[in-house]
Each structure stands twice: as C-alpha cells, then as structure tokens.
Tab-separated table of C-alpha atoms in Angstrom:
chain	number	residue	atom	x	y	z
A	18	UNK	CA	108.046	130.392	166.627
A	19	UNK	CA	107.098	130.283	162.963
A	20	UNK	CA	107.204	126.512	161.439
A	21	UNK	CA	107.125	125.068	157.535
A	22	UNK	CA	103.370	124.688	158.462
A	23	UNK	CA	102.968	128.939	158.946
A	24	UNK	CA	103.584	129.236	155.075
A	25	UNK	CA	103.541	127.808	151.648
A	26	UNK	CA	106.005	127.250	149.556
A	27	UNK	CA	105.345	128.811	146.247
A	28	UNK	CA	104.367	126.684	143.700
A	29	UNK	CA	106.517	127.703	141.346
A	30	UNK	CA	109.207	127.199	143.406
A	31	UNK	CA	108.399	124.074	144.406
A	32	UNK	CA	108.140	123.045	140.861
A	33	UNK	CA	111.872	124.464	140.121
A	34	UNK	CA	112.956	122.132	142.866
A	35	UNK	CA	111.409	119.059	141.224
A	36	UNK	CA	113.156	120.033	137.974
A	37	UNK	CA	116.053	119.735	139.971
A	38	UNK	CA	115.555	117.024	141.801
A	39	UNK	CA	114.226	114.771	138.516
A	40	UNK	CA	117.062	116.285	136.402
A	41	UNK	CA	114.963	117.992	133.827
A	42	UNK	CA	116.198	121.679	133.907
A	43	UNK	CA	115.400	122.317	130.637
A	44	UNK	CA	112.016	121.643	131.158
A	45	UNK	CA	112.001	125.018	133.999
A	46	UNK	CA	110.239	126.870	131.688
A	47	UNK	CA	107.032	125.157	131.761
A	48	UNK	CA	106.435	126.474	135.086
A	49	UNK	CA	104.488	129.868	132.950
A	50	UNK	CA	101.773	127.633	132.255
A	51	UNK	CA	100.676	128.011	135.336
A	52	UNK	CA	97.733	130.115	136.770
A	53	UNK	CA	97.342	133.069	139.067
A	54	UNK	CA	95.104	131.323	141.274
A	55	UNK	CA	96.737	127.617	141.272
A	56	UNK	CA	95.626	125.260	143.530
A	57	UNK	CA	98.644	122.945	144.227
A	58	UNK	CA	101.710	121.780	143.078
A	59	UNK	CA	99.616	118.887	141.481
A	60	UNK	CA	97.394	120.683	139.358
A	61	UNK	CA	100.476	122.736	137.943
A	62	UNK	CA	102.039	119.496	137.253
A	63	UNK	CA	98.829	118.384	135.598
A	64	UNK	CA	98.605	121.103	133.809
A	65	UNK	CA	102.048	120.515	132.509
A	66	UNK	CA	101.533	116.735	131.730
A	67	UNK	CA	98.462	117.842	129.752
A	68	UNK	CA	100.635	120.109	127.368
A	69	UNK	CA	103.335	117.277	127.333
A	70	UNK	CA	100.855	114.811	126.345
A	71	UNK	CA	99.313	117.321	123.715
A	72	UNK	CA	103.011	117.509	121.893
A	73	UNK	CA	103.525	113.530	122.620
A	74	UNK	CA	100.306	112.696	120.369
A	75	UNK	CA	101.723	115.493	117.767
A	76	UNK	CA	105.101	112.883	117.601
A	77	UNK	CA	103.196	109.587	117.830
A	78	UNK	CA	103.671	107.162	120.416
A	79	UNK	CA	106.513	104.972	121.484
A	80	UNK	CA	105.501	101.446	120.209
A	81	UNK	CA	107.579	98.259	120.938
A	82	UNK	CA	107.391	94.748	119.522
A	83	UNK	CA	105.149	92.741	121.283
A	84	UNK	CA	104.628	89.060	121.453
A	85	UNK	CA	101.291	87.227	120.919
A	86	UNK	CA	99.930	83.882	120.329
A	87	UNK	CA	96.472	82.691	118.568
A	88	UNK	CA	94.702	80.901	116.567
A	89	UNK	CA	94.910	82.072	112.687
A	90	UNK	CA	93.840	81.059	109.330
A	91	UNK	CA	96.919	83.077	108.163
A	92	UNK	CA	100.303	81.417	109.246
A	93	UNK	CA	102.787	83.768	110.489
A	94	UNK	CA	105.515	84.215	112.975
A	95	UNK	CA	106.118	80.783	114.516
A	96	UNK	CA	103.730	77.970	114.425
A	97	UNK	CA	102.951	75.944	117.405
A	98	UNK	CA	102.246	72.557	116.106
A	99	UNK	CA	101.905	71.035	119.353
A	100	UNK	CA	98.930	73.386	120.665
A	101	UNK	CA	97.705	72.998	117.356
A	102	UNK	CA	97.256	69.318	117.648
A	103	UNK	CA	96.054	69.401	121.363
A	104	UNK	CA	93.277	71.605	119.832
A	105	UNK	CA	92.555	70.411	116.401
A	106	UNK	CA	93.027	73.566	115.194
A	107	UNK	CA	93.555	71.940	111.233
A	108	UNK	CA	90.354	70.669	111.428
A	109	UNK	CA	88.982	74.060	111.418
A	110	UNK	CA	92.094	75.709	108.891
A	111	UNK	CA	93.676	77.307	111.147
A	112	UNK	CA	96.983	76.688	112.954
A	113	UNK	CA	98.012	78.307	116.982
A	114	UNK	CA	101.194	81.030	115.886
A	115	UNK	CA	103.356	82.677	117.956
A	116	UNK	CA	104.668	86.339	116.352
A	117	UNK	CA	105.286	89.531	117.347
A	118	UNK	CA	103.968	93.171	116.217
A	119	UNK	CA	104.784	96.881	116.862
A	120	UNK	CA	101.962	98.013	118.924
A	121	UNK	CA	101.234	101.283	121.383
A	122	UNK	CA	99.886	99.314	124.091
A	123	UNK	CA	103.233	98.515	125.720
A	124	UNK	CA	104.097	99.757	129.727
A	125	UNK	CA	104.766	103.403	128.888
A	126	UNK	CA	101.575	104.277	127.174
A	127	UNK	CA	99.782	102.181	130.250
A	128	UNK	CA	101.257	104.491	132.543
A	129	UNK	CA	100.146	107.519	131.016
A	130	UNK	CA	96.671	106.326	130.328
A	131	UNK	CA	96.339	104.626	133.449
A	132	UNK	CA	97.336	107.965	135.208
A	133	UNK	CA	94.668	109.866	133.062
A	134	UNK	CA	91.646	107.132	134.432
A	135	UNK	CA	93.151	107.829	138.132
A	136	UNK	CA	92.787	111.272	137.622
A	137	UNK	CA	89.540	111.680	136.115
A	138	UNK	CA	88.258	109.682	139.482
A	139	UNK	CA	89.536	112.153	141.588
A	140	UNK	CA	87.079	114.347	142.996
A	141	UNK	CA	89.292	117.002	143.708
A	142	UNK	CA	90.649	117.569	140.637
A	143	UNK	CA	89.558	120.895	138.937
A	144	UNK	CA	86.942	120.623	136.312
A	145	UNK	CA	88.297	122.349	133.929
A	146	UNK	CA	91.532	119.950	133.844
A	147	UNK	CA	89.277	117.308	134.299
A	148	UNK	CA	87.550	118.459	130.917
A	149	UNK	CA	90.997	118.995	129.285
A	150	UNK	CA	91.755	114.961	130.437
A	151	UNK	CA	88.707	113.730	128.829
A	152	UNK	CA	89.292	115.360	125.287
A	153	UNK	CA	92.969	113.663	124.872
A	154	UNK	CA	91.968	110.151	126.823
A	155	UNK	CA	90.442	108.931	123.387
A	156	UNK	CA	93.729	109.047	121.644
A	157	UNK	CA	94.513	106.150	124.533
A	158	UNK	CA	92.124	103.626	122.829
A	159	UNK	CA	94.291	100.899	121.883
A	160	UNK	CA	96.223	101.037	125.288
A	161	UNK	CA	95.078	99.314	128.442
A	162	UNK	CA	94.417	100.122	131.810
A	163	UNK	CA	96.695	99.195	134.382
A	164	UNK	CA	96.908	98.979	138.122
A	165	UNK	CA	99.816	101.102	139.105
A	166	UNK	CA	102.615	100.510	141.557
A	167	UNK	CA	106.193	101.535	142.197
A	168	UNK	CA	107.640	98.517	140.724
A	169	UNK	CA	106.394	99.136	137.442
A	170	UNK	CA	108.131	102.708	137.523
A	171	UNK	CA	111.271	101.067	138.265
A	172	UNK	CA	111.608	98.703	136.048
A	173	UNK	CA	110.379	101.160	133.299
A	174	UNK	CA	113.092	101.052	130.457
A	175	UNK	CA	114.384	104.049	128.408
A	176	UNK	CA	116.630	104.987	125.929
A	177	UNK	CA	117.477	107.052	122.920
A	178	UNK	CA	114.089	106.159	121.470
A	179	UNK	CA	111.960	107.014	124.315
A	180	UNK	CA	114.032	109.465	126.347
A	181	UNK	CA	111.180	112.340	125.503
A	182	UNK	CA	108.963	110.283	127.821
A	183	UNK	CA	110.665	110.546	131.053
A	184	UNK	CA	109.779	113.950	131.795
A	185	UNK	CA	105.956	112.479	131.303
A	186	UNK	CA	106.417	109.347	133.428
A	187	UNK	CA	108.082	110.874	136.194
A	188	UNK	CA	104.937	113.269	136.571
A	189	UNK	CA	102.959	110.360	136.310
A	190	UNK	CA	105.218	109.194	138.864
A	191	UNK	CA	104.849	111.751	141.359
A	192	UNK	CA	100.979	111.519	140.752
A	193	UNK	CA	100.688	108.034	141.816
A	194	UNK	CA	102.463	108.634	145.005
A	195	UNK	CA	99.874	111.811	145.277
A	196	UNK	CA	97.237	109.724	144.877
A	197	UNK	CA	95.211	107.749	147.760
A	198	UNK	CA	92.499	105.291	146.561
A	199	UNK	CA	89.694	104.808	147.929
A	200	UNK	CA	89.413	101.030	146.692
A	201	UNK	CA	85.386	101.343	148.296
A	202	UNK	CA	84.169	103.557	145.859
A	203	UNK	CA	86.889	103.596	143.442
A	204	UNK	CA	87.306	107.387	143.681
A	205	UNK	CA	90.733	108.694	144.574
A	206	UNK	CA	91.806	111.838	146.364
A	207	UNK	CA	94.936	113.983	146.738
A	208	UNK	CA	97.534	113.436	149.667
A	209	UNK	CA	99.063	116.951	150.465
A	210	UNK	CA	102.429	116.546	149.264
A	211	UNK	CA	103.554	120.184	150.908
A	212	UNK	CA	102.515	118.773	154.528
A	213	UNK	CA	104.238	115.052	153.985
A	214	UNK	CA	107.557	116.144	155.589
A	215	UNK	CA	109.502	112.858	154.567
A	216	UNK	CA	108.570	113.474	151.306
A	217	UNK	CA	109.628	116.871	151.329
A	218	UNK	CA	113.051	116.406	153.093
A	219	UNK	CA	113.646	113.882	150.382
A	220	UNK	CA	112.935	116.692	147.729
A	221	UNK	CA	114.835	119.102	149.794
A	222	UNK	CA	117.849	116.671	149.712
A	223	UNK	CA	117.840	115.643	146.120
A	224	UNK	CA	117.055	119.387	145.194
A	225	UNK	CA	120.170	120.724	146.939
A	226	UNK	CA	122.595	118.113	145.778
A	227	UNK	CA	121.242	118.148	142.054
A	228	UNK	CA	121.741	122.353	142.473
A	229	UNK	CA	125.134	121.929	143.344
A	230	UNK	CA	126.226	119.299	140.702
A	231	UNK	CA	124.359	121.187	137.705
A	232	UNK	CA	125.257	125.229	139.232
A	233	UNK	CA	129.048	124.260	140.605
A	234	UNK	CA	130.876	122.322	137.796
A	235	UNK	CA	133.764	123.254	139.783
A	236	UNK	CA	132.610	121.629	142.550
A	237	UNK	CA	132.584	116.995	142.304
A	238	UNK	CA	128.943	116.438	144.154
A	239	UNK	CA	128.182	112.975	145.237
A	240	UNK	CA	127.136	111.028	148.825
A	241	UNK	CA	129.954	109.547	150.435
A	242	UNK	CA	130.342	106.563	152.587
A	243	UNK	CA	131.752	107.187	156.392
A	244	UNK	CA	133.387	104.243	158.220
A	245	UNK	CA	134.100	104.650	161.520
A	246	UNK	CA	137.641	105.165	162.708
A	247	UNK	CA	137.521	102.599	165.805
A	248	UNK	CA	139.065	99.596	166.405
A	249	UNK	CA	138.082	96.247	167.582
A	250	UNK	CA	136.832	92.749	166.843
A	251	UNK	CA	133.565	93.421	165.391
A	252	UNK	CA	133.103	96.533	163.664
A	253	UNK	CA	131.147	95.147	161.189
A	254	UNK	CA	128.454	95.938	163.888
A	255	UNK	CA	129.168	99.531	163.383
A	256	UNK	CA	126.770	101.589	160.749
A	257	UNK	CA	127.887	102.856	157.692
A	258	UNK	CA	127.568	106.575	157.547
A	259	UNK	CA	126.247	108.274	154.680
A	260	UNK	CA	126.603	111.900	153.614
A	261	UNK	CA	123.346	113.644	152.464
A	262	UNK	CA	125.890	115.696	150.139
A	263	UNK	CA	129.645	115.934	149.668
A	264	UNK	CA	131.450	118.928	147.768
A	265	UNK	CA	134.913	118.509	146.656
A	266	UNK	CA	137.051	120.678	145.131
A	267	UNK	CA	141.270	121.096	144.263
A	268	UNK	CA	141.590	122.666	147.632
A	269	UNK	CA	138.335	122.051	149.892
A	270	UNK	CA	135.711	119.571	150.864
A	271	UNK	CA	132.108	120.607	152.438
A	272	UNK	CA	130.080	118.033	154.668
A	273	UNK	CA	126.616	119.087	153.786
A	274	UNK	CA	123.492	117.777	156.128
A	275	UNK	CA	120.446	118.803	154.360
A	276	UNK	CA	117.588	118.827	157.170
A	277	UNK	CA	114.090	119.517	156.636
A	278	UNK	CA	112.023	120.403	159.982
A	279	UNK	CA	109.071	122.377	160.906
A	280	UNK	CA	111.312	124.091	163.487
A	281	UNK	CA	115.026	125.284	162.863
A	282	UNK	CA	115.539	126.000	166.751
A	283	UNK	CA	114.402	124.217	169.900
A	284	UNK	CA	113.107	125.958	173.175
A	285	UNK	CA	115.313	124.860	176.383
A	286	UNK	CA	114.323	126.955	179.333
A	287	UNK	CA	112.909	129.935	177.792
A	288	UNK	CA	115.781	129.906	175.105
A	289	UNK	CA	116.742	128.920	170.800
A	290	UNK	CA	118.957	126.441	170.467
A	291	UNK	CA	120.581	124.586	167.524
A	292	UNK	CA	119.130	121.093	167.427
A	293	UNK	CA	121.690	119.307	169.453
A	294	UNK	CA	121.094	115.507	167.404
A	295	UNK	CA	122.257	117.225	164.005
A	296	UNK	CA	125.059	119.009	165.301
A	297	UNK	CA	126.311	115.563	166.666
A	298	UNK	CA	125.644	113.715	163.150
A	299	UNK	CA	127.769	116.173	161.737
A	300	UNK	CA	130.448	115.944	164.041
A	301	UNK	CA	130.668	112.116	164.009
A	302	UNK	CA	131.002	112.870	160.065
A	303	UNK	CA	133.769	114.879	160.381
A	304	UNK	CA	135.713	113.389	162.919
A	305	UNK	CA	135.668	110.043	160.876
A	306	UNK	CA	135.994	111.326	158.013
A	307	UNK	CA	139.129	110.133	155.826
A	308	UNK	CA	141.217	113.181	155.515
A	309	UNK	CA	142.578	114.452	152.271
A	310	UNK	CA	146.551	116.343	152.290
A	311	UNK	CA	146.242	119.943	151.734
A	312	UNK	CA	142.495	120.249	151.761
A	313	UNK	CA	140.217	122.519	154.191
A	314	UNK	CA	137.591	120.248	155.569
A	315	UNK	CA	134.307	121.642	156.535
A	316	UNK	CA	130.663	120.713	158.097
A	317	UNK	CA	127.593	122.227	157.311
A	318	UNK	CA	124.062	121.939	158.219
A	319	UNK	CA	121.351	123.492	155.725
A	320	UNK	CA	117.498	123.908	156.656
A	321	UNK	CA	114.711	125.788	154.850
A	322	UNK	CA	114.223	128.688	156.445
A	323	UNK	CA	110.827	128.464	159.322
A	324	UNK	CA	111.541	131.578	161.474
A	325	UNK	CA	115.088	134.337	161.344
A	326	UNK	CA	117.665	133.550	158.955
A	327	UNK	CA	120.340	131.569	160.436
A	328	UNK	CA	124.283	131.902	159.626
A	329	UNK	CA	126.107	131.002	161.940
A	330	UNK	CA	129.767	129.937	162.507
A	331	UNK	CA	131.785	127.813	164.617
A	332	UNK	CA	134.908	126.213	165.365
A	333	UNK	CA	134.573	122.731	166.824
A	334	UNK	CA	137.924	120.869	167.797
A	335	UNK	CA	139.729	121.392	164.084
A	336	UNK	CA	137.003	121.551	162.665
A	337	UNK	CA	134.626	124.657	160.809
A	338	UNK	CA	131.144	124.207	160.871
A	339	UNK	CA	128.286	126.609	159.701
A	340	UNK	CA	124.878	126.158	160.175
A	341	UNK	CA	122.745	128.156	157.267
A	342	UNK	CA	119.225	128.875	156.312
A	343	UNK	CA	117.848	128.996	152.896
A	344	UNK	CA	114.273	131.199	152.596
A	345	UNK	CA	112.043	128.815	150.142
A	346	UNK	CA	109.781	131.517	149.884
A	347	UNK	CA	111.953	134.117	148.663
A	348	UNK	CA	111.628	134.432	144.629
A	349	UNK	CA	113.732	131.854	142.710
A	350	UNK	CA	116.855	134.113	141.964
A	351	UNK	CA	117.079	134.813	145.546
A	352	UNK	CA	117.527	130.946	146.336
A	353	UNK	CA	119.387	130.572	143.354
A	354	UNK	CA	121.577	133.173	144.932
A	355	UNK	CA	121.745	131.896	148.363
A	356	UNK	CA	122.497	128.704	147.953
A	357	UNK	CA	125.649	129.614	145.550
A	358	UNK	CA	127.022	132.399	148.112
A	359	UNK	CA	127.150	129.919	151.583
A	360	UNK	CA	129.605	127.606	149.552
A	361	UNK	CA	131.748	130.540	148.318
C-alpha cells in the first residue's frame, strides 16, 4: 500500500499551497525562481526571501518612532529633571532626555535580520544561498539581533505602511518553525517539514479552505461551530464541534473534513477499508448539524491522494456523503482542476 512517505510532493506545488494557505496568491509567480535540482521547499523559499529582500532594500526599510532616554549636552524631547538630579548630570552640562526618533531597528527589520544570522548557522544550507545571505546581511547594520519566538510573530503589527512586508515575515515565519537549534554549538539544522504530518495536515487544511474561498466566490467558506442536538442537565460537558471547512451556497451546503494520513485505506482481514473514525466525525457533523429550509446538505471527506484515486459515494440515513482523493503530485492545473470538479 503506497503512503505520503512513497513520494514527494513537488516543490512547486507545495509552494502554491503555502500561497494559499498565507493568502499571498499574487505572489504564485515567484515559484520560477526556482531550480531544476532544488533541494527543499526551504531553499525555494529562501531563494524567494532573498529576491524579496533584494527589492525591500531597493524601497528602503520600514522605520518607526522609537523611544530613548540618555544623557545629552543637547536638550531635546523631554527632560528628566529628576534622573538628572539623582545623577548630577548639570554638573557635567548635560541633562537625562527622553525623545523619540525614526529608526530601522524596530521588530520587523529584527526578524528579517535575525532570520538571515539563523540561516547562515545552518550547516545545511546550500553555499551558494549561503553566499547570496552574506552579501545583503550588511545592509542589516543598524538592526539588532534577536532571539526569535512565536510570540513575537504574533504580535507583529501591520498596516498600509508595511503591508509589503508580510509576504517576507511569514517566510521568515515558516523558517523559524523549520529551524532546530542546536543551543550546544549554536549551529542550527533543518526539520523536514514534508515528513512533519501535523504540520502538513494543517497546510493541507488551510490550503483547501483558502482554495475554495479565493476559486468559488459563489461559494461563503468559513469553519462552523456544531452543538450537539441532546438534551439534559449538563451539556455544557459536551464538546463543541468544529468544521475543518463549510461551503454554503443559495441552494446547498458541503461538510468538508480535510484529512491528511500516510494511508487513505486500512487493512481488516486481508481487505481496504474507509477509515471507520472519520466516517463517524462526519456523521456526528451532519446529524447535528442545524438544518437550513430548502438546502441539500452534504458530507465530505478529502485526503491527498497515497495509493488509487478514491470517489466514492454514499447514502447514509438522509444524508450524501462522498469520500474523494486529490493527487498532490499531479501538475498544478490538474489539482486546480480537481478540487473545483468534486464540489460541482
């Protein structure tokens, strides 16, 4: 039985569903700097970063205000007359200020530069990139080093002024959680992102929905909360049910479960069957789901495609439920294609 393991997604293709997943479409097209012979889906994405960063130091940084304090023989900003005196600062001219100035060396330069050091510690990293890093890392002078770590990603703040950095910092992003340091030697090696699988059924997920919403206007994608339809003292006990994805439309709704496994099937005395857990899920879905007047409801279950292509079709109670493949290895127009034609 073939599994996810067998063979690798394309690069390329794995790419397109970050773009997806990230909500950068536009930037699809980058995916032609890559190279015949690529190693991973990291070094593509470094690649890409590296012409990002090229065009970002074309534009000139983001700078913010920043506040600082010191000791100045020039007054400005806001003097601090009480640090002042506990110092005797005016016996030497000067007087402790407190002011602020534009400067590059705010959080979203940090990031980038602080990516760039991890990077150029990594021993896997190819030389030539490695090369490429080291001739753009001086234009990082005036920022500092920082140690990464999800929080500061999340809290990141953009807008208007700063929106052409996301693409950058969500790279950066995907980096860090690449990266594992080795905090002995300071050196820092690659986790293989392809062979993670929570981290790929979390792309997988937020690929498919992000397809849907941007490929079937006509279509309202979002995740949808399930209560259960049961009565009794404490339900609050109950858990919430969440879709992975929910279609809607003026006369249907699909229950999408998005599942990424190394096997589609499972072996039960000599024979393929459907993964009997998922097929439950679904059904608990759809039997407490809310229903709408004059709407066809309908369960699906959606896995990348390890072994023969599955679509199948069944009638469960009043309910329709297919069970579909998608073939991640097939060229992009082919998925593109797929993935529109088991909703229609």
């Amino acid at each position: 039985m073939n599994s996810l393991t067998d063979s690798k997604i394309p690069i390329k293709n794995l790419y397109y569903m970050l773009c997806y997943a990230w909500g950068h479409l536009a930037e699809k097209d980058m995916a032609d700097v890559a190279r015949e012979d690529e190693k991973d889906i990291k070094h593509l994405l470094i690649r890409i970063l590296l012409v990002k960063l090229r065009s970002l130091i074309k534009r000139g940084f983001y700078r913010e205000y920043k506040s600082y304090q010191e000791e100045t023989g020039t007054l400005k900003g806001r003097i601090l007359f009480q640090e002042s005196i506990n110092t005797f600062s005016f016996k030497r001219g000067k007087m402790h200020c407190e002011f602020e100035e534009m400067t590059h060396d705010i959080v979203h330069n940090q990031i980038i530069k602080s990516t760039l050091f991890s990077l150029l510690q990594n021993q896997q990293l190819d030389k030539h990139l490695k090369e490429e890093i080291q001739q753009l890392y001086p234009y990082f002078d005036e920022v500092a080093v920082i140690k990464l770590n999800l929080r500061i990603f999340q809290e990141i703040k953009l807008h208007r002024s700063n929106q052409h950095y996301r693409f950058v910092l969500d790279i950066c992003r995907f980096l860090y959680e690449s990266l594992l340091l080795n905090e002995d030697n300071g050196e820092s090696q690659f986790a293989d992102f392809e062979r993670d699988a929570k981290a790929m059924a979390r792309l997988f997920e937020e690929f498919v929905r992000n397809f849907y919403k941007k490929e079937m206007p006509e279509y309202r994608v979002y995740r949808e909360n399930i209560y259960w339809d049961a009565e009794g003292e404490e339900t609050s006990y109950l858990p919430i049910m969440q879709t992975d994805i929910s279609l809607e439309s003026s006369d249907r709704k699909i229950i999408m479960d998005t599942k990424y496994y190394q096997h589609t099937l499972t072996q039960n005395f000599g024979s393929q069957k459907l993964i009997s857990g998922n097929l439950y899920q679904l059904f608990a879905y759809l039997s407490n789901h809310r229903k709408a007047e004059g709407k066809e409801i309908m369960g699906m279950l959606l896995y990348p495609k390890t072994g023969k292509e599955l679509m199948l079709a069944y009638r469960i109670k009043e309910f329709s439920v297919k069970i579909n493949t998608v073939d991640l290895n097939r060229d992009w127009l082919s998925i593109h294609t797929r993935l529109k034609g088991i909703v229609n």
